[in-house]
mmCIF file of C-alpha atoms in Angstrom:
data_model
loop_
_atom_site.group_PDB
_atom_site.id
_atom_site.type_symbol
_atom_site.label_atom_id
_atom_site.label_comp_id
_atom_site.label_asym_id
_atom_site.label_seq_id
_atom_site.Cartn_x
_atom_site.Cartn_y
_atom_site.Cartn_z
ATOM 1 C CA UNK A 29 9.213 19.768 -12.675
ATOM 2 C CA UNK A 30 8.336 18.918 -16.298
ATOM 3 C CA UNK A 31 6.898 21.789 -18.333
ATOM 4 C CA UNK A 32 3.538 20.094 -18.891
ATOM 5 C CA UNK A 33 3.080 19.382 -15.200
ATOM 6 C CA UNK A 34 4.200 22.914 -14.345
ATOM 7 C CA UNK A 35 1.720 24.433 -16.790
ATOM 8 C CA UNK A 36 -1.113 22.316 -15.453
ATOM 9 C CA UNK A 37 -0.342 23.222 -11.848
ATOM 10 C CA UNK A 38 0.022 26.943 -12.545
ATOM 11 C CA UNK A 39 -3.109 27.082 -14.707
ATOM 12 C CA UNK A 40 -5.163 25.338 -12.040
ATOM 13 C CA UNK A 41 -3.865 27.748 -9.406
ATOM 14 C CA UNK A 42 -4.665 30.805 -11.553
ATOM 15 C CA UNK A 43 -8.189 29.626 -12.293
ATOM 16 C CA UNK A 44 -8.890 28.750 -8.669
ATOM 17 C CA UNK A 45 -7.450 32.034 -7.416
ATOM 18 C CA UNK A 46 -9.414 34.071 -9.944
ATOM 19 C CA UNK A 47 -12.645 32.356 -8.951
ATOM 20 C CA UNK A 48 -12.119 32.639 -5.210
ATOM 21 C CA UNK A 49 -10.696 36.158 -5.054
ATOM 22 C CA UNK A 50 -11.034 38.280 -8.198
ATOM 23 C CA UNK A 51 -14.436 37.181 -9.436
ATOM 24 C CA UNK A 52 -15.749 37.095 -5.880
ATOM 25 C CA UNK A 53 -15.072 40.824 -5.573
ATOM 26 C CA UNK A 54 -15.652 41.919 -9.170
ATOM 27 C CA UNK A 55 -18.326 44.635 -9.281
ATOM 28 C CA UNK A 56 -18.876 44.012 -5.558
ATOM 29 C CA UNK A 57 -16.242 46.314 -4.053
ATOM 30 C CA UNK A 58 -17.194 48.624 -1.214
ATOM 31 C CA UNK A 59 -15.416 51.964 -0.785
ATOM 32 C CA UNK A 60 -13.243 50.595 2.019
ATOM 33 C CA UNK A 61 -12.050 47.780 -0.268
ATOM 34 C CA UNK A 62 -10.171 50.264 -2.497
ATOM 35 C CA UNK A 63 -7.102 52.183 -1.301
ATOM 36 C CA UNK A 64 -4.903 54.716 -3.076
ATOM 37 C CA UNK A 65 -1.419 53.271 -3.536
ATOM 38 C CA UNK A 66 0.201 56.074 -5.527
ATOM 39 C CA UNK A 67 -0.796 58.871 -7.862
ATOM 40 C CA UNK A 68 -3.349 57.430 -10.318
ATOM 41 C CA UNK A 69 -2.918 53.951 -8.832
ATOM 42 C CA UNK A 70 -5.036 51.942 -6.407
ATOM 43 C CA UNK A 71 -4.999 48.602 -4.656
ATOM 44 C CA UNK A 72 -8.062 46.554 -3.729
ATOM 45 C CA UNK A 73 -8.890 43.741 -1.378
ATOM 46 C CA UNK A 74 -8.907 41.494 -4.451
ATOM 47 C CA UNK A 75 -5.231 42.318 -5.158
ATOM 48 C CA UNK A 76 -4.115 41.356 -1.674
ATOM 49 C CA UNK A 77 -6.240 38.216 -1.424
ATOM 50 C CA UNK A 78 -5.139 37.053 -4.869
ATOM 51 C CA UNK A 79 -1.452 37.624 -4.157
ATOM 52 C CA UNK A 80 -1.646 35.712 -0.871
ATOM 53 C CA UNK A 81 -3.306 32.739 -2.522
ATOM 54 C CA UNK A 82 -0.970 32.738 -5.519
ATOM 55 C CA UNK A 83 2.147 33.039 -3.372
ATOM 56 C CA UNK A 84 1.045 30.128 -1.186
ATOM 57 C CA UNK A 85 0.247 27.977 -4.198
ATOM 58 C CA UNK A 86 3.430 28.778 -6.113
ATOM 59 C CA UNK A 87 5.510 28.000 -3.038
ATOM 60 C CA UNK A 88 3.996 24.517 -3.081
ATOM 61 C CA UNK A 89 4.616 24.054 -6.812
ATOM 62 C CA UNK A 90 8.312 25.082 -6.686
ATOM 63 C CA UNK A 91 9.419 25.497 -3.073
ATOM 64 C CA UNK A 92 12.979 26.326 -4.152
ATOM 65 C CA UNK A 93 11.931 29.514 -5.963
ATOM 66 C CA UNK A 94 11.848 32.928 -4.304
ATOM 67 C CA UNK A 95 8.645 34.932 -4.663
ATOM 68 C CA UNK A 96 8.311 38.549 -5.768
ATOM 69 C CA UNK A 97 4.756 39.806 -5.641
ATOM 70 C CA UNK A 98 3.690 43.299 -6.660
ATOM 71 C CA UNK A 99 2.016 44.106 -3.361
ATOM 72 C CA UNK A 100 4.780 42.530 -1.272
ATOM 73 C CA UNK A 101 7.339 44.628 -3.141
ATOM 74 C CA UNK A 102 5.263 47.751 -2.589
ATOM 75 C CA UNK A 103 5.284 47.069 1.150
ATOM 76 C CA UNK A 104 8.996 46.144 1.277
ATOM 77 C CA UNK A 105 11.266 47.137 -1.605
ATOM 78 C CA UNK A 106 13.961 44.698 -0.470
ATOM 79 C CA UNK A 107 11.795 41.935 -1.973
ATOM 80 C CA UNK A 108 12.984 43.133 -5.385
ATOM 81 C CA UNK A 109 16.469 41.824 -4.672
ATOM 82 C CA UNK A 110 15.141 38.323 -5.373
ATOM 83 C CA UNK A 111 14.580 39.178 -9.052
ATOM 84 C CA UNK A 112 18.155 38.101 -9.758
ATOM 85 C CA UNK A 113 17.917 34.869 -7.729
ATOM 86 C CA UNK A 114 18.647 31.525 -9.327
ATOM 87 C CA UNK A 115 14.884 30.934 -9.470
ATOM 88 C CA UNK A 116 12.090 33.398 -8.776
ATOM 89 C CA UNK A 117 8.312 33.574 -9.160
ATOM 90 C CA UNK A 118 6.955 36.982 -10.203
ATOM 91 C CA UNK A 119 3.322 37.725 -9.375
ATOM 92 C CA UNK A 120 0.909 40.362 -10.601
ATOM 93 C CA UNK A 121 -2.179 39.226 -8.691
ATOM 94 C CA UNK A 122 -4.550 41.646 -10.428
ATOM 95 C CA UNK A 123 -3.283 43.449 -13.489
ATOM 96 C CA UNK A 124 -5.608 46.261 -14.535
ATOM 97 C CA UNK A 125 -6.586 47.152 -10.976
ATOM 98 C CA UNK A 126 -7.849 50.609 -11.966
ATOM 99 C CA UNK A 127 -10.294 48.956 -14.376
ATOM 100 C CA UNK A 128 -11.303 46.336 -11.821
ATOM 101 C CA UNK A 129 -11.897 48.978 -9.144
ATOM 102 C CA UNK A 130 -14.572 50.663 -11.249
ATOM 103 C CA UNK A 131 -16.144 47.374 -12.258
ATOM 104 C CA UNK A 132 -15.035 47.089 -15.877
ATOM 105 C CA UNK A 133 -12.650 44.922 -17.928
ATOM 106 C CA UNK A 134 -9.964 44.237 -18.877
ATOM 107 C CA UNK A 135 -8.060 42.760 -15.967
ATOM 108 C CA UNK A 136 -6.093 39.575 -15.436
ATOM 109 C CA UNK A 137 -3.398 37.632 -13.624
ATOM 110 C CA UNK A 138 0.234 37.630 -14.740
ATOM 111 C CA UNK A 139 2.740 35.059 -13.497
ATOM 112 C CA UNK A 140 6.329 34.515 -14.560
ATOM 113 C CA UNK A 141 9.233 32.321 -13.569
ATOM 114 C CA UNK A 142 12.693 33.881 -13.844
ATOM 115 C CA UNK A 143 16.162 32.382 -13.653
ATOM 116 C CA UNK A 144 19.001 34.750 -12.748
ATOM 117 C CA UNK A 145 17.100 37.755 -14.081
ATOM 118 C CA UNK A 146 15.821 36.163 -17.301
ATOM 119 C CA UNK A 147 12.215 35.060 -17.741
ATOM 120 C CA UNK A 148 11.984 31.356 -18.529
ATOM 121 C CA UNK A 149 8.213 30.856 -18.340
ATOM 122 C CA UNK A 150 5.139 33.054 -18.292
ATOM 123 C CA UNK A 151 1.359 32.779 -17.942
ATOM 124 C CA UNK A 152 -1.325 35.385 -18.727
ATOM 125 C CA UNK A 153 -4.875 34.636 -17.606
ATOM 126 C CA UNK A 154 -8.115 36.489 -18.336
ATOM 127 C CA UNK A 155 -10.658 35.431 -15.682
ATOM 128 C CA UNK A 156 -13.679 36.718 -17.618
ATOM 129 C CA UNK A 157 -13.017 34.835 -20.863
ATOM 130 C CA UNK A 158 -10.804 32.017 -19.602
ATOM 131 C CA UNK A 159 -8.092 32.913 -22.137
ATOM 132 C CA UNK A 160 -4.726 31.529 -21.062
ATOM 133 C CA UNK A 161 -1.477 32.502 -22.775
ATOM 134 C CA UNK A 162 1.587 30.408 -21.945
ATOM 135 C CA UNK A 163 5.231 30.584 -22.990
ATOM 136 C CA UNK A 164 8.500 28.818 -22.202
ATOM 137 C CA UNK A 165 11.871 30.230 -23.196
ATOM 138 C CA UNK A 166 13.094 28.608 -26.393
ATOM 139 C CA UNK A 167 10.062 26.313 -26.560
ATOM 140 C CA UNK A 168 7.322 28.510 -28.051
ATOM 141 C CA UNK A 169 3.987 29.961 -27.028
ATOM 142 C CA UNK A 170 0.496 28.544 -26.531
ATOM 143 C CA UNK A 171 -2.987 30.023 -26.476
ATOM 144 C CA UNK A 172 -5.535 27.950 -24.566
ATOM 145 C CA UNK A 173 -3.287 24.924 -24.928
ATOM 146 C CA UNK A 174 -2.725 25.248 -28.690
ATOM 147 C CA UNK A 175 0.605 26.243 -30.241
ATOM 148 C CA UNK A 176 0.361 29.887 -31.216
ATOM 149 C CA UNK A 177 2.040 32.251 -33.685
ATOM 150 C CA UNK A 178 1.698 36.030 -33.480
ATOM 151 C CA UNK A 179 0.114 37.825 -36.419
ATOM 152 C CA UNK A 180 0.084 41.506 -37.412
ATOM 153 C CA UNK A 181 -3.229 43.218 -38.096
ATOM 154 C CA UNK A 182 -2.383 43.735 -41.763
ATOM 155 C CA UNK A 183 -3.677 47.299 -41.507
ATOM 156 C CA UNK A 184 -1.897 50.262 -43.036
ATOM 157 C CA UNK A 185 -0.856 52.323 -41.227
ATOM 158 C CA UNK A 186 -0.135 49.806 -38.456
ATOM 159 C CA UNK A 187 -2.213 49.995 -35.285
ATOM 160 C CA UNK A 188 -0.402 51.376 -32.244
ATOM 161 C CA UNK A 189 -1.264 51.582 -28.560
ATOM 162 C CA UNK A 190 1.179 54.059 -27.046
ATOM 163 C CA UNK A 191 1.145 54.355 -23.268
ATOM 164 C CA UNK A 192 1.735 57.952 -22.192
ATOM 165 C CA UNK A 193 0.738 57.452 -18.551
ATOM 166 C CA UNK A 194 4.290 57.517 -17.140
ATOM 167 C CA UNK A 195 5.970 59.580 -19.871
ATOM 168 C CA UNK A 196 7.365 63.024 -19.065
ATOM 169 C CA UNK A 197 6.021 66.046 -20.910
ATOM 170 C CA UNK A 198 8.963 66.426 -23.293
ATOM 171 C CA UNK A 199 8.991 62.793 -24.400
ATOM 172 C CA UNK A 200 5.206 62.759 -24.675
ATOM 173 C CA UNK A 201 5.331 65.693 -27.085
ATOM 174 C CA UNK A 202 8.041 63.963 -29.148
ATOM 175 C CA UNK A 203 6.055 60.720 -29.351
ATOM 176 C CA UNK A 204 2.926 62.536 -30.464
ATOM 177 C CA UNK A 205 4.771 64.641 -33.022
ATOM 178 C CA UNK A 206 7.215 62.158 -34.550
ATOM 179 C CA UNK A 207 5.794 58.675 -33.878
ATOM 180 C CA UNK A 208 2.017 58.947 -33.747
ATOM 181 C CA UNK A 209 1.538 60.225 -37.341
ATOM 182 C CA UNK A 210 2.939 56.944 -38.717
ATOM 183 C CA UNK A 211 0.324 54.805 -36.954
ATOM 184 C CA UNK A 212 -3.386 54.435 -36.354
ATOM 185 C CA UNK A 213 -3.612 55.147 -32.634
ATOM 186 C CA UNK A 214 -5.951 53.257 -30.327
ATOM 187 C CA UNK A 215 -6.579 53.581 -26.602
ATOM 188 C CA UNK A 216 -4.455 51.563 -24.231
ATOM 189 C CA UNK A 217 -6.327 49.086 -22.015
ATOM 190 C CA UNK A 218 -4.238 49.966 -18.927
ATOM 191 C CA UNK A 219 -3.718 46.242 -18.508
ATOM 192 C CA UNK A 220 -0.622 44.416 -19.739
ATOM 193 C CA UNK A 221 -2.505 41.133 -19.385
ATOM 194 C CA UNK A 222 -4.704 42.418 -22.216
ATOM 195 C CA UNK A 223 -2.201 44.490 -24.192
ATOM 196 C CA UNK A 224 0.289 41.714 -24.939
ATOM 197 C CA UNK A 225 -2.396 39.333 -26.251
ATOM 198 C CA UNK A 226 -3.818 42.160 -28.370
ATOM 199 C CA UNK A 227 -0.443 42.547 -30.073
ATOM 200 C CA UNK A 228 -0.035 38.833 -30.700
ATOM 201 C CA UNK A 229 -3.628 38.339 -31.858
ATOM 202 C CA UNK A 230 -3.448 40.984 -34.579
ATOM 203 C CA UNK A 231 -5.666 43.500 -32.793
ATOM 204 C CA UNK A 232 -2.772 45.919 -32.280
ATOM 205 C CA UNK A 233 0.523 45.903 -34.151
ATOM 206 C CA UNK A 234 2.810 47.754 -31.760
ATOM 207 C CA UNK A 235 2.854 49.176 -28.257
ATOM 208 C CA UNK A 236 5.223 51.512 -26.472
ATOM 209 C CA UNK A 237 5.638 51.256 -22.700
ATOM 210 C CA UNK A 238 7.558 53.669 -20.494
ATOM 211 C CA UNK A 239 7.350 51.903 -17.130
ATOM 212 C CA UNK A 240 8.534 48.289 -17.358
ATOM 213 C CA UNK A 241 8.000 46.704 -13.933
ATOM 214 C CA UNK A 242 8.670 42.978 -13.807
ATOM 215 C CA UNK A 243 5.185 41.891 -12.726
ATOM 216 C CA UNK A 244 3.635 43.870 -15.600
ATOM 217 C CA UNK A 245 5.949 42.756 -18.401
ATOM 218 C CA UNK A 246 7.879 39.536 -17.687
ATOM 219 C CA UNK A 247 5.172 37.158 -18.889
ATOM 220 C CA UNK A 248 4.020 39.296 -21.812
ATOM 221 C CA UNK A 249 7.486 39.922 -23.208
ATOM 222 C CA UNK A 250 8.246 36.207 -23.210
ATOM 223 C CA UNK A 251 4.868 35.309 -24.743
ATOM 224 C CA UNK A 252 5.306 37.816 -27.556
ATOM 225 C CA UNK A 253 8.877 36.776 -28.321
ATOM 226 C CA UNK A 254 8.132 33.068 -28.203
ATOM 227 C CA UNK A 255 5.113 33.494 -30.479
ATOM 228 C CA UNK A 256 7.244 35.127 -33.192
ATOM 229 C CA UNK A 257 6.662 38.776 -32.385
ATOM 230 C CA UNK A 258 9.278 40.935 -30.749
ATOM 231 C CA UNK A 259 9.434 42.722 -27.408
ATOM 232 C CA UNK A 260 12.634 44.401 -26.290
ATOM 233 C CA UNK A 261 14.157 47.671 -25.201
ATOM 234 C CA UNK A 262 14.021 50.381 -27.888
ATOM 235 C CA UNK A 263 17.719 49.786 -28.649
ATOM 236 C CA UNK A 264 16.965 46.118 -29.276
ATOM 237 C CA UNK A 265 18.512 44.817 -26.068
ATOM 238 C CA UNK A 266 16.582 42.106 -24.228
ATOM 239 C CA UNK A 267 14.245 42.843 -21.339
ATOM 240 C CA UNK A 268 15.509 41.516 -18.008
ATOM 241 C CA UNK A 269 13.401 41.388 -14.869
ATOM 242 C CA UNK A 270 16.333 42.387 -12.656
ATOM 243 C CA UNK A 271 16.599 45.648 -14.619
ATOM 244 C CA UNK A 272 12.894 46.394 -14.588
ATOM 245 C CA UNK A 273 13.291 49.919 -13.223
ATOM 246 C CA UNK A 274 14.863 51.031 -16.498
ATOM 247 C CA UNK A 275 12.346 52.865 -18.713
ATOM 248 C CA UNK A 276 11.294 52.041 -22.237
ATOM 249 C CA UNK A 277 9.983 48.934 -23.969
ATOM 250 C CA UNK A 278 8.521 48.178 -27.396
ATOM 251 C CA UNK A 279 6.213 45.292 -28.185
ATOM 252 C CA UNK A 280 5.433 44.380 -31.794
ATOM 253 C CA UNK A 281 3.577 41.658 -33.665
ATOM 254 C CA UNK A 282 6.615 41.019 -35.889
ATOM 255 C CA UNK A 283 10.343 41.824 -35.886
ATOM 256 C CA UNK A 284 9.809 44.092 -38.911
ATOM 257 C CA UNK A 285 7.198 46.158 -37.080
ATOM 258 C CA UNK A 286 9.537 46.372 -34.102
ATOM 259 C CA UNK A 287 12.461 47.545 -36.229
ATOM 260 C CA UNK A 288 10.419 50.248 -37.943
ATOM 261 C CA UNK A 289 9.179 51.681 -34.649
ATOM 262 C CA UNK A 290 12.559 51.369 -32.931
ATOM 263 C CA UNK A 291 14.226 53.268 -35.778
ATOM 264 C CA UNK A 292 11.713 56.101 -35.494
ATOM 265 C CA UNK A 293 12.135 56.238 -31.718
ATOM 266 C CA UNK A 294 15.921 56.395 -32.044
ATOM 267 C CA UNK A 295 15.511 59.708 -33.843
ATOM 268 C CA UNK A 296 13.755 61.353 -30.892
ATOM 269 C CA UNK A 297 16.269 60.161 -28.258
#
C-alpha cells in the first residue's frame, strides 16, 4: 500500500476508534470499568475496546501483517514473538491509561508498523486536540499533515523529563545526583504519546526512559528520529522493537542534546 493511502487509512481508523471508544468513556468510567493490571498500572474498558477495534481495522488495512497489542500481549506473552516478523502492527490502544482512569489528560493512541524488528512507520494521536504525528523510516516526519522538524527549547539549562517510575533505587540516586543538576527538571506526563511530541515541539529538550516496551516507544522513537531529533539507547545503538525488554532509552530534540546526556549517563554506568 502506498504511504499516502496507508496514512489516510490509519488516521481515519485512529480518529474513529478514539471517538467510539476512548472519548465515549472519558470521564465516564465506573469503578468496575477499571482493573489493576500490575503495581501502579491499570487497564480500563476503554483500553480493551480500543484495542479490539484497532486490531480489526489494521487487519483490514494490511492483512499480511501480524498484530501485537499491549493488552493481547499482557494476556498471552507469546504474542510478543511476532515483533520480529516480516511485518507487524504494534498497538497501544490507550497510552496514559493512569491519567485516563482518573479523568485527566494527557492520553493518546500509538500505532507502529515494524519490519523484522525495525519500526518503519509510526502514528501518534491525541484524541482531545486532534494532533496527529506521523513518520516513515527514511522519509521524514509530519505534524497534522505538514512536514515537521524537531526544535530544542533554546533554554539553558536544557529542559529534561526524567522518568524514574521503573528505575531501581541505586540508579535513581545516581540520576538525581549526577544528571539532574545539569537540567531544568519538569514532571513527566506518564504518557509517551505526549512525551515524544513535547520533545520534538521544543517543550522539553530531553527525556530518559527506563522501560522501553514496543507499544510505548516504537512510534515515538521513529517520529523523533525522522524529525531531526535523536532517540536511541544510551550507548547510541538503535532502538529495536524485538529487543524492547532491554532497559534504557534517551530521547532528545537534537543529536547534540542526545550526545551531551548520553555522555553524562555513561559516567554513572
